[in-house]
mmCIF file with all atom_site columns, C-alpha atoms in Angstrom:
data_model
loop_
_atom_site.group_PDB
_atom_site.id
_atom_site.type_symbol
_atom_site.label_atom_id
_atom_site.label_alt_id
_atom_site.label_comp_id
_atom_site.label_asym_id
_atom_site.label_entity_id
_atom_site.label_seq_id
_atom_site.pdbx_PDB_ins_code
_atom_site.Cartn_x
_atom_site.Cartn_y
_atom_site.Cartn_z
_atom_site.occupancy
_atom_site.B_iso_or_equiv
_atom_site.pdbx_formal_charge
_atom_site.auth_seq_id
_atom_site.auth_comp_id
_atom_site.auth_asym_id
_atom_site.auth_atom_id
_atom_site.pdbx_PDB_model_num
ATOM 1  C CA . MET P 1 1  ? 0.000   0.000  0.000   1.00 67.00 ? 41  MET P CA 1
ATOM 2  C CA . GLU P 1 2  ? 2.887   2.356  0.706   1.00 86.00 ? 42  GLU P CA 1
ATOM 3  C CA . VAL P 1 3  ? 4.244   2.059  -2.840  1.00 87.00 ? 43  VAL P CA 1
ATOM 4  C CA . ALA P 1 4  ? 0.821   2.796  -4.306  1.00 87.00 ? 44  ALA P CA 1
ATOM 5  C CA . ASP P 1 5  ? 0.464   5.876  -2.094  1.00 89.00 ? 45  ASP P CA 1
ATOM 6  C CA . ARG P 1 6  ? 3.859   7.137  -3.202  1.00 92.00 ? 46  ARG P CA 1
ATOM 7  C CA . ALA P 1 7  ? 2.960   6.552  -6.849  1.00 94.00 ? 47  ALA P CA 1
ATOM 8  C CA . VAL P 1 8  ? -0.297  8.476  -6.492  1.00 94.00 ? 48  VAL P CA 1
ATOM 9  C CA . GLY P 1 9  ? 1.497   11.283 -4.660  1.00 94.00 ? 49  GLY P CA 1
ATOM 10 C CA . PHE P 1 10 ? 4.162   11.470 -7.354  1.00 96.00 ? 50  PHE P CA 1
ATOM 11 C CA . LEU P 1 11 ? 1.523   11.508 -10.090 1.00 96.00 ? 51  LEU P CA 1
ATOM 12 C CA . LEU P 1 12 ? -0.459  14.283 -8.395  1.00 96.00 ? 52  LEU P CA 1
ATOM 13 C CA . SER P 1 13 ? 2.718   16.299 -7.840  1.00 97.00 ? 53  SER P CA 1
ATOM 14 C CA . PHE P 1 14 ? 3.751   15.865 -11.469 1.00 97.00 ? 54  PHE P CA 1
ATOM 15 C CA . ILE P 1 15 ? 0.323   16.940 -12.727 1.00 97.00 ? 55  ILE P CA 1
ATOM 16 C CA . SER P 1 16 ? 0.305   19.972 -10.419 1.00 96.00 ? 56  SER P CA 1
ATOM 17 C CA . VAL P 1 17 ? 3.781   21.113 -11.476 1.00 97.00 ? 57  VAL P CA 1
ATOM 18 C CA . SER P 1 18 ? 2.890   20.594 -15.147 1.00 96.00 ? 58  SER P CA 1
ATOM 19 C CA . ILE P 1 19 ? -0.285  22.671 -14.875 1.00 93.00 ? 59  ILE P CA 1
ATOM 20 C CA . PHE P 1 20 ? 1.528   25.390 -12.931 1.00 94.00 ? 60  PHE P CA 1
ATOM 21 C CA . THR P 1 21 ? 4.335   25.554 -15.507 1.00 95.00 ? 61  THR P CA 1
ATOM 22 C CA . TYR P 1 22 ? 1.900   25.631 -18.450 1.00 94.00 ? 62  TYR P CA 1
ATOM 23 C CA . TYR P 1 23 ? -0.261  28.345 -16.874 1.00 93.00 ? 63  TYR P CA 1
ATOM 24 C CA . THR P 1 24 ? 2.730   30.451 -15.821 1.00 94.00 ? 64  THR P CA 1
ATOM 25 C CA . PHE P 1 25 ? 4.226   30.324 -19.309 1.00 94.00 ? 65  PHE P CA 1
ATOM 26 C CA . TRP P 1 26 ? 0.807   31.035 -20.844 1.00 93.00 ? 66  TRP P CA 1
ATOM 27 C CA . VAL P 1 27 ? 0.020   34.066 -18.669 1.00 93.00 ? 67  VAL P CA 1
ATOM 28 C CA . ILE P 1 28 ? 3.423   35.623 -17.938 1.00 93.00 ? 68  ILE P CA 1
ATOM 29 C CA . ILE P 1 29 ? 5.755   34.807 -20.828 1.00 92.00 ? 69  ILE P CA 1
ATOM 30 C CA . LEU P 1 30 ? 3.486   34.311 -23.854 1.00 92.00 ? 70  LEU P CA 1
ATOM 31 C CA . PRO P 1 31 ? 2.225   37.931 -24.067 1.00 90.00 ? 71  PRO P CA 1
ATOM 32 C CA . PHE P 1 32 ? 5.817   39.027 -24.774 1.00 93.00 ? 72  PHE P CA 1
ATOM 33 C CA . VAL P 1 33 ? 6.241   36.570 -27.678 1.00 91.00 ? 73  VAL P CA 1
ATOM 34 C CA . ASP P 1 34 ? 5.284   37.656 -31.202 1.00 92.00 ? 74  ASP P CA 1
ATOM 35 C CA . THR P 1 35 ? 1.789   36.554 -32.218 1.00 89.00 ? 75  THR P CA 1
ATOM 36 C CA . ASP P 1 36 ? 3.040   34.854 -35.401 1.00 91.00 ? 76  ASP P CA 1
ATOM 37 C CA . HIS P 1 37 ? 5.466   32.629 -33.469 1.00 92.00 ? 77  HIS P CA 1
ATOM 38 C CA . PHE P 1 38 ? 4.742   28.872 -33.706 1.00 92.00 ? 78  PHE P CA 1
ATOM 39 C CA . ILE P 1 39 ? 4.474   28.489 -29.908 1.00 91.00 ? 79  ILE P CA 1
ATOM 40 C CA . HIS P 1 40 ? 1.087   30.253 -29.888 1.00 91.00 ? 80  HIS P CA 1
ATOM 41 C CA . LYS P 1 41 ? -0.608  27.255 -31.489 1.00 91.00 ? 81  LYS P CA 1
ATOM 42 C CA . TYR P 1 42 ? -0.020  25.221 -28.298 1.00 91.00 ? 82  TYR P CA 1
ATOM 43 C CA . PHE P 1 43 ? -1.952  27.638 -26.061 1.00 92.00 ? 83  PHE P CA 1
ATOM 44 C CA . LEU P 1 44 ? -5.547  28.792 -25.824 1.00 91.00 ? 84  LEU P CA 1
ATOM 45 C CA . PRO P 1 45 ? -6.445  32.457 -26.416 1.00 90.00 ? 85  PRO P CA 1
ATOM 46 C CA . GLN P 1 46 ? -5.566  34.843 -23.554 1.00 89.00 ? 86  GLN P CA 1
ATOM 47 C CA . GLU P 1 47 ? -9.158  35.449 -22.438 1.00 91.00 ? 87  GLU P CA 1
ATOM 48 C CA . TYR P 1 48 ? -9.344  31.831 -21.279 1.00 93.00 ? 88  TYR P CA 1
ATOM 49 C CA . ALA P 1 49 ? -6.477  32.519 -18.849 1.00 91.00 ? 89  ALA P CA 1
ATOM 50 C CA . ILE P 1 50 ? -8.990  34.273 -16.598 1.00 92.00 ? 90  ILE P CA 1
ATOM 51 C CA . LEU P 1 51 ? -12.173 32.455 -17.595 1.00 95.00 ? 91  LEU P CA 1
ATOM 52 C CA . ILE P 1 52 ? -10.973 28.927 -16.738 1.00 92.00 ? 92  ILE P CA 1
ATOM 53 C CA . PRO P 1 53 ? -9.689  29.616 -13.180 1.00 92.00 ? 93  PRO P CA 1
ATOM 54 C CA . VAL P 1 54 ? -12.692 31.783 -12.305 1.00 96.00 ? 94  VAL P CA 1
ATOM 55 C CA . SER P 1 55 ? -15.187 29.175 -13.512 1.00 97.00 ? 95  SER P CA 1
ATOM 56 C CA . ALA P 1 56 ? -13.265 26.415 -11.693 1.00 95.00 ? 96  ALA P CA 1
ATOM 57 C CA . GLY P 1 57 ? -13.360 28.516 -8.511  1.00 97.00 ? 97  GLY P CA 1
ATOM 58 C CA . VAL P 1 58 ? -17.094 29.092 -8.824  1.00 98.00 ? 98  VAL P CA 1
ATOM 59 C CA . VAL P 1 59 ? -17.712 25.363 -9.325  1.00 98.00 ? 99  VAL P CA 1
ATOM 60 C CA . LEU P 1 60 ? -15.494 24.536 -6.342  1.00 97.00 ? 100 LEU P CA 1
ATOM 61 C CA . LEU P 1 61 ? -17.215 27.100 -4.128  1.00 98.00 ? 101 LEU P CA 1
ATOM 62 C CA . CYS P 1 62 ? -20.681 25.890 -5.135  1.00 98.00 ? 102 CYS P CA 1
ATOM 63 C CA . SER P 1 63 ? -19.698 22.279 -4.490  1.00 97.00 ? 103 SER P CA 1
ATOM 64 C CA . LEU P 1 64 ? -18.303 23.173 -1.081  1.00 97.00 ? 104 LEU P CA 1
ATOM 65 C CA . CYS P 1 65 ? -21.472 25.081 -0.143  1.00 97.00 ? 105 CYS P CA 1
ATOM 66 C CA . MET P 1 66 ? -23.663 22.163 -1.252  1.00 97.00 ? 106 MET P CA 1
ATOM 67 C CA . PHE P 1 67 ? -21.548 19.722 0.773   1.00 96.00 ? 107 PHE P CA 1
ATOM 68 C CA . VAL P 1 68 ? -21.777 21.876 3.902   1.00 96.00 ? 108 VAL P CA 1
ATOM 69 C CA . GLY P 1 69 ? -25.531 22.248 3.382   1.00 94.00 ? 109 GLY P CA 1
ATOM 70 C CA . PHE P 1 70 ? -26.032 18.486 3.059   1.00 93.00 ? 110 PHE P CA 1
ATOM 71 C CA . VAL P 1 71 ? -23.951 17.847 6.178   1.00 93.00 ? 111 VAL P CA 1
ATOM 72 C CA . MET P 1 72 ? -25.955 20.424 8.123   1.00 92.00 ? 112 MET P CA 1
ATOM 73 C CA . LEU P 1 73 ? -29.260 18.904 6.983   1.00 91.00 ? 113 LEU P CA 1
ATOM 74 C CA . LYS P 1 74 ? -28.059 15.399 7.836   1.00 90.00 ? 114 LYS P CA 1
ATOM 75 C CA . SER P 1 75 ? -26.897 16.400 11.307  1.00 87.00 ? 115 SER P CA 1
ATOM 76 C CA . LYS P 1 76 ? -30.185 18.199 11.958  1.00 81.00 ? 116 LYS P CA 1
ATOM 77 C CA . LYS P 1 77 ? -32.149 15.027 11.090  1.00 80.00 ? 117 LYS P CA 1
ATOM 78 C CA . LYS P 1 78 ? -30.027 12.922 13.469  1.00 76.00 ? 118 LYS P CA 1
ATOM 79 C CA . LYS P 1 79 ? -30.754 15.288 16.402  1.00 72.00 ? 119 LYS P CA 1
ATOM 80 C CA . ALA P 1 80 ? -34.507 15.201 15.847  1.00 62.00 ? 120 ALA P CA 1
#
């Protein structure tokens, strides 16, 4: 079980570092590169740099609020 946990941890770390590197290059470095450079075809348009994290945050916040609401309703039913 310990080897599997390490493998999952390594995979999650690798994915996180990859996403961070991609996003950092996309948002910070890419605006200073000429628009006709070939590297632009590997990235989405710049407006998605804000739209994707904001929409992910809204989904995460809504999910968290729904989870807390369900837990509160469940605990209220157990007391009654």
